[in-house]
Short mmCIF file of C-alpha atoms in Angstrom, two decimals:
data_model
loop_
_atom_site.label_atom_id
_atom_site.label_comp_id
_atom_site.label_asym_id
_atom_site.label_seq_id
_atom_site.Cartn_x
_atom_site.Cartn_y
_atom_site.Cartn_z
CA MET Z 914 -64.88 -23.75 -41.62
CA ARG Z 915 -62.38 -22.37 -43.77
CA SER Z 916 -58.92 -24.63 -42.81
CA THR Z 917 -61.22 -27.44 -44.03
CA ARG Z 918 -62.63 -25.82 -47.40
CA VAL Z 919 -58.98 -25.41 -47.70
CA GLN Z 920 -57.86 -28.85 -47.85
CA THR Z 921 -61.05 -30.12 -49.64
CA VAL Z 922 -59.85 -28.00 -52.56
CA ALA Z 923 -56.51 -29.14 -52.64
CA CYS Z 924 -57.04 -32.67 -52.75
CA GLN Z 925 -59.07 -31.85 -55.92
CA LEU Z 926 -56.18 -30.13 -57.50
CA LEU Z 927 -57.47 -26.76 -58.37
CA PRO Z 928 -54.49 -24.05 -57.86
CA VAL Z 929 -57.13 -21.19 -55.86
CA SER Z 930 -60.34 -21.52 -54.47
CA SER Z 931 -62.17 -18.03 -52.73
CA GLU Z 932 -64.07 -18.39 -49.99
CA ASP Z 933 -67.10 -16.75 -48.81
CA ASP Z 934 -65.75 -13.74 -47.80
CA GLY Z 935 -63.77 -12.96 -50.61
CA LEU Z 936 -60.51 -14.56 -49.33
CA ARG Z 937 -58.61 -16.42 -51.98
CA THR Z 938 -56.47 -19.46 -52.13
CA TRP Z 939 -53.55 -19.98 -53.86
CA HIS Z 940 -52.03 -23.21 -54.53
CA PRO Z 941 -49.22 -22.58 -57.03
CA ASP Z 942 -47.62 -26.11 -56.90
CA GLN Z 943 -50.71 -28.00 -58.23
CA VAL Z 944 -49.91 -25.51 -61.60
CA LEU Z 945 -46.33 -26.91 -61.87
CA THR Z 946 -47.04 -30.87 -62.93
CA TYR Z 947 -43.16 -31.72 -63.57
CA LEU Z 948 -43.46 -30.99 -59.39
CA GLY Z 949 -44.23 -35.15 -60.15
CA ALA Z 950 -48.16 -34.70 -58.43
CA PRO Z 951 -50.80 -36.47 -59.93
CA VAL Z 952 -52.87 -33.86 -62.15
CA GLU Z 953 -56.74 -35.32 -62.01
CA THR Z 954 -58.34 -31.54 -63.30
CA PRO Z 955 -58.15 -30.65 -67.10
CA TYR Z 956 -55.84 -27.67 -67.38
CA ALA Z 957 -55.01 -25.99 -70.61
CA CYS Z 958 -51.45 -25.29 -71.99
CA VAL Z 959 -50.42 -22.18 -74.54
CA LEU Z 960 -47.62 -22.64 -76.15
CA LEU Z 961 -45.33 -18.90 -76.81
CA ASN Z 962 -42.21 -18.79 -78.68
CA ARG Z 963 -39.52 -18.98 -76.27
CA PRO Z 964 -36.67 -21.35 -75.13
CA VAL Z 965 -36.84 -24.01 -73.24
CA SER Z 966 -33.34 -26.19 -73.88
CA GLY Z 967 -32.09 -27.35 -70.32
CA ARG Z 968 -35.89 -27.47 -69.20
CA GLU Z 969 -37.39 -29.54 -72.04
CA GLU Z 970 -38.01 -32.16 -69.49
CA GLN Z 971 -40.11 -29.95 -67.54
CA ALA Z 972 -41.57 -28.08 -70.57
CA LEU Z 973 -43.27 -31.66 -72.01
CA ARG Z 974 -44.79 -32.12 -68.59
CA LEU Z 975 -47.07 -29.21 -68.39
CA TRP Z 976 -47.95 -29.45 -72.48
CA ASN Z 977 -48.30 -33.75 -72.25
CA GLY Z 978 -50.60 -33.42 -69.00
CA ALA Z 979 -52.87 -30.61 -69.99
CA SER Z 980 -55.95 -31.88 -71.54
CA LEU Z 981 -56.64 -28.76 -74.43
CA ARG Z 982 -52.88 -27.85 -75.65
CA VAL Z 983 -52.34 -24.30 -78.07
CA ALA Z 984 -49.45 -23.63 -80.01
CA VAL Z 985 -48.84 -20.20 -80.87
CA ASP Z 986 -47.15 -19.06 -84.26
CA GLY Z 987 -43.50 -19.02 -83.30
CA GLY Z 988 -43.80 -21.59 -80.55
CA THR Z 989 -45.16 -24.44 -82.62
CA ASN Z 990 -41.26 -24.24 -84.20
CA VAL Z 991 -40.34 -24.32 -80.49
CA LEU Z 992 -42.85 -27.73 -80.26
CA ARG Z 993 -41.70 -28.85 -83.39
CA ALA Z 994 -37.76 -28.80 -82.13
CA LEU Z 995 -39.05 -30.81 -79.28
CA VAL Z 996 -40.59 -33.81 -81.07
CA GLN Z 997 -37.04 -33.81 -83.50
CA SER Z 998 -34.88 -33.84 -80.89
CA GLU Z 999 -32.60 -35.74 -80.41
CA ASP Z 1000 -33.47 -36.52 -76.63
CA ALA Z 1001 -37.05 -36.93 -77.40
CA ARG Z 1002 -36.09 -40.95 -77.43
CA LYS Z 1003 -35.19 -40.32 -73.61
CA GLN Z 1004 -38.66 -38.74 -72.80
CA PRO Z 1005 -42.45 -38.85 -73.61
CA ARG Z 1006 -43.23 -37.62 -76.67
CA PRO Z 1007 -44.67 -34.93 -76.99
CA ALA Z 1008 -47.86 -35.05 -78.09
CA LEU Z 1009 -49.68 -32.89 -80.55
CA PRO Z 1010 -51.26 -29.56 -80.39
CA ASP Z 1011 -54.82 -29.06 -80.42
CA VAL Z 1012 -54.79 -26.17 -82.34
CA ILE Z 1013 -52.08 -23.86 -83.42
CA THR Z 1014 -52.57 -20.55 -84.18
CA GLY Z 1015 -51.23 -17.13 -84.68
CA ASP Z 1016 -50.75 -14.51 -87.60
CA PHE Z 1017 -47.79 -17.29 -88.52
CA ASP Z 1018 -45.63 -14.63 -89.25
CA SER Z 1019 -42.76 -17.03 -86.65
CA ILE Z 1020 -43.69 -19.98 -87.82
CA THR Z 1021 -42.19 -21.71 -90.58
CA GLU Z 1022 -43.02 -23.15 -94.05
CA GLU Z 1023 -41.22 -27.07 -92.85
CA THR Z 1024 -43.14 -26.42 -89.17
CA ARG Z 1025 -46.75 -25.86 -90.61
CA HIS Z 1026 -45.60 -28.99 -92.96
CA PHE Z 1027 -44.46 -31.19 -90.25
CA PHE Z 1028 -47.81 -30.03 -88.73
CA GLU Z 1029 -50.33 -30.56 -91.46
CA GLN Z 1030 -52.51 -32.64 -89.93
CA CYS Z 1031 -53.30 -30.24 -87.01
CA GLU Z 1032 -55.99 -27.52 -86.48
CA PHE Z 1033 -54.64 -24.07 -87.67
CA VAL Z 1034 -56.83 -21.03 -86.74
CA HIS Z 1035 -55.11 -17.83 -88.32
CA THR Z 1036 -55.46 -14.52 -85.94
CA PRO Z 1037 -54.02 -11.75 -87.94
CA ASP Z 1038 -55.45 -8.98 -85.84
CA GLN Z 1039 -53.09 -6.76 -84.97
CA ASP Z 1040 -54.42 -4.72 -82.16
CA GLU Z 1041 -53.74 -8.00 -80.21
CA THR Z 1042 -50.54 -10.24 -79.56
CA ASP Z 1043 -51.11 -13.76 -80.75
CA PHE Z 1044 -51.02 -14.83 -76.61
CA THR Z 1045 -53.93 -12.57 -75.89
CA LYS Z 1046 -55.79 -13.80 -79.32
CA ALA Z 1047 -54.97 -18.07 -78.15
CA LEU Z 1048 -56.66 -17.24 -74.93
CA ARG Z 1049 -59.81 -16.27 -76.70
CA VAL Z 1050 -59.25 -19.89 -78.91
CA VAL Z 1051 -59.43 -21.06 -75.84
CA ALA Z 1052 -62.06 -18.95 -74.33
CA GLU Z 1053 -63.96 -20.79 -77.04
CA ARG Z 1054 -62.98 -24.36 -77.08
CA ALA Z 1055 -62.06 -24.27 -72.62
CA GLY Z 1056 -64.13 -26.84 -71.21
CA GLY Z 1057 -63.98 -27.79 -68.21
CA VAL Z 1058 -60.57 -26.73 -67.87
CA ARG Z 1059 -59.99 -24.89 -64.66
CA TRP Z 1060 -56.72 -23.39 -65.33
CA VAL Z 1061 -53.83 -22.07 -68.72
CA MET Z 1062 -50.56 -22.11 -67.89
CA ALA Z 1063 -48.66 -20.28 -70.71
CA VAL Z 1064 -45.07 -20.74 -71.57
CA VAL Z 1065 -42.98 -17.86 -71.58
CA ASP Z 1066 -40.21 -16.04 -71.99
CA THR Z 1067 -38.94 -13.67 -69.20
CA SER Z 1068 -35.76 -12.34 -70.91
CA GLY Z 1069 -34.30 -11.26 -74.52
CA ARG Z 1070 -37.08 -8.66 -75.02
CA LEU Z 1071 -38.34 -6.33 -72.84
CA ASP Z 1072 -41.45 -5.35 -74.79
CA GLN Z 1073 -42.67 -8.60 -75.33
CA ILE Z 1074 -42.68 -9.68 -72.14
CA MET Z 1075 -44.23 -6.31 -70.90
CA ALA Z 1076 -47.05 -7.34 -73.43
CA ASN Z 1077 -47.21 -10.84 -72.06
CA VAL Z 1078 -47.83 -9.43 -68.72
CA ASN Z 1079 -50.47 -7.14 -69.80
CA THR Z 1080 -52.32 -10.14 -71.65
CA LEU Z 1081 -52.95 -11.58 -67.88
CA PHE Z 1082 -55.01 -8.34 -67.89
CA THR Z 1083 -57.23 -8.70 -70.69
CA ALA Z 1084 -57.30 -12.41 -69.44
CA ALA Z 1085 -59.78 -11.54 -66.83
CA ARG Z 1086 -61.63 -10.57 -69.19
CA LEU Z 1087 -61.94 -13.46 -71.88
CA LEU Z 1088 -62.11 -16.39 -69.01
CA SER Z 1089 -63.01 -17.16 -65.78
CA VAL Z 1090 -60.61 -19.66 -64.73
CA PRO Z 1091 -56.51 -18.03 -63.61
CA VAL Z 1092 -53.84 -17.32 -65.94
CA PHE Z 1093 -50.08 -18.78 -64.93
CA GLN Z 1094 -47.05 -17.92 -66.87
CA VAL Z 1095 -44.16 -20.58 -66.10
CA ALA Z 1096 -40.44 -18.94 -67.57
CA CYS Z 1097 -37.05 -20.84 -67.34
CA ASP Z 1098 -36.90 -19.97 -63.71
CA SER Z 1099 -40.48 -18.08 -62.48
CA LEU Z 1100 -43.88 -18.68 -61.80
CA SER Z 1101 -46.14 -14.83 -62.46
CA TRP Z 1102 -49.91 -14.20 -62.05
CA LEU Z 1103 -51.89 -11.71 -61.39
CA LEU Z 1104 -53.11 -10.74 -57.32
CA ALA Z 1105 -56.79 -9.32 -58.43
CA ALA Z 1106 -57.91 -6.71 -55.57
CA GLY Z 1107 -58.53 -7.69 -52.29
CA ARG Z 1108 -57.02 -11.21 -49.69
CA HIS Z 1109 -54.98 -13.90 -50.86
CA VAL Z 1110 -53.41 -16.63 -49.33
CA ILE Z 1111 -50.40 -18.03 -51.29
CA ARG Z 1112 -49.91 -21.87 -49.85
CA LEU Z 1113 -45.97 -22.93 -50.31
CA PRO Z 1114 -44.66 -25.95 -49.58
CA ALA Z 1115 -41.25 -26.59 -48.73
CA GLU Z 1116 -40.11 -27.21 -52.70
CA LEU Z 1117 -41.30 -23.74 -53.40
CA ARG Z 1118 -40.14 -21.39 -50.52
CA ARG Z 1119 -36.74 -19.99 -52.69
CA SER Z 1120 -35.17 -17.43 -52.63
CA TRP Z 1121 -37.28 -14.80 -54.19
CA CYS Z 1122 -40.79 -13.51 -54.77
CA SER Z 1123 -42.21 -9.91 -55.90
CA LEU Z 1124 -44.94 -8.34 -55.95
CA VAL Z 1125 -45.47 -5.38 -58.45
CA PRO Z 1126 -48.25 -2.95 -59.59
CA VAL Z 1127 -47.85 -3.04 -63.10
CA GLY Z 1128 -51.42 -1.64 -63.93
CA GLY Z 1129 -51.40 1.35 -61.72
CA PRO Z 1130 -50.82 2.24 -57.71
CA ALA Z 1131 -51.97 -0.17 -55.24
CA THR Z 1132 -52.74 1.39 -51.87
CA ASP Z 1133 -53.46 -0.29 -48.59
CA VAL Z 1134 -50.80 -3.29 -49.31
CA SER Z 1135 -50.54 -5.66 -46.50
CA THR Z 1136 -48.07 -9.10 -46.53
CA SER Z 1137 -47.51 -11.74 -43.96
CA GLY Z 1138 -44.94 -14.54 -44.43
CA LEU Z 1139 -42.57 -12.37 -46.36
CA GLN Z 1140 -39.31 -11.01 -45.07
CA TRP Z 1141 -39.89 -7.97 -45.74
CA ASN Z 1142 -43.52 -7.15 -45.60
CA LEU Z 1143 -45.88 -3.95 -46.38
CA ALA Z 1144 -48.30 -3.15 -43.64
CA GLY Z 1145 -50.97 -0.65 -45.16
CA ASP Z 1146 -48.07 0.84 -47.91
CA ASP Z 1147 -48.99 2.04 -51.29
CA MET Z 1148 -46.89 1.15 -54.08
CA ARG Z 1149 -46.45 3.06 -57.59
CA PHE Z 1150 -43.55 2.93 -60.05
CA GLY Z 1151 -41.48 5.92 -59.12
CA GLN Z 1152 -41.69 4.86 -55.36
CA LEU Z 1153 -42.68 1.93 -53.57
CA ILE Z 1154 -42.31 -2.45 -55.34
CA SER Z 1155 -41.13 -5.29 -53.69
CA THR Z 1156 -38.89 -6.74 -55.86
CA SER Z 1157 -36.08 -9.12 -54.45
CA ASN Z 1158 -37.93 -10.26 -51.75
CA ARG Z 1159 -38.85 -13.89 -50.16
CA PRO Z 1160 -41.27 -16.23 -48.70
CA VAL Z 1161 -39.84 -17.46 -45.24
CA ALA Z 1162 -43.35 -19.65 -44.19
CA ASP Z 1163 -45.31 -22.01 -46.12
CA THR Z 1164 -48.32 -19.30 -46.26
CA VAL Z 1165 -48.12 -15.91 -48.08
CA THR Z 1166 -51.18 -13.47 -47.24
CA VAL Z 1167 -51.53 -10.01 -49.41
CA THR Z 1168 -53.98 -7.17 -49.60
CA THR Z 1169 -54.17 -5.07 -52.09
CA SER Z 1170 -56.59 -2.16 -52.92
CA HIS Z 1171 -55.79 -3.14 -56.56
CA PRO Z 1172 -54.04 -5.93 -58.60
CA LEU Z 1173 -50.38 -6.71 -58.12
CA LEU Z 1174 -47.96 -9.48 -60.06
CA PHE Z 1175 -46.72 -11.69 -58.23
CA SER Z 1176 -43.50 -13.23 -59.33
CA MET Z 1177 -41.84 -16.29 -57.42
CA GLU Z 1178 -38.91 -18.55 -58.14
CA ILE Z 1179 -39.87 -22.62 -59.18
CA PRO Z 1180 -37.73 -25.58 -59.27
#
């Protein structure tokens, strides 16, 4: 019965399904729309202030395929550059954002004028990052979206990278759908406490993946399908974390007492 339900969910293009016994099954290939699979299920795309040089086609497919598009402060400058690039004629033109949010300390006046026909939502609260505040906007407008894809950066300022990871924890309180972070070479999301199955087609069984207990210690962590599996191990900073691991099967399983950040290489 379990395998039958998983197959049905895959046909509906859902990135994660939950079984009656608490098992969660993840299909990361279904959130990477640029892999070529048709996307019929609505999702939201949040564009942060990060470079997309060399990944323009992938970023545009993620952006244009979304049913709700949110440009966040300086990310709107990135979108404007994509619209005005010389290569814009060679690929689908970027869709306009449904809403532009942030404290607006990074967006330029030229960009604000360029997108003046779009809706702007000022979120000045400095107790939260623009990314977190953007997810609050998504929560208000999400409708039937089934996941959120955030285009982020995993190089450059370490504080911003850690703030983005922190937002994944906050997102669990703001939204009832999963939030994925896609960077130039990686896809990341939180595995909550419990049991997980991650389905990895051949194009996603690449050179590395990781399991990191970012939010605090995780105990009794067990895995299968990895080159270096865990067997009831405790994970915490200063002791054991799992980086530079790699998937060796089309199914990876993870059981954990507390949330783990799962990251993997993407094409």
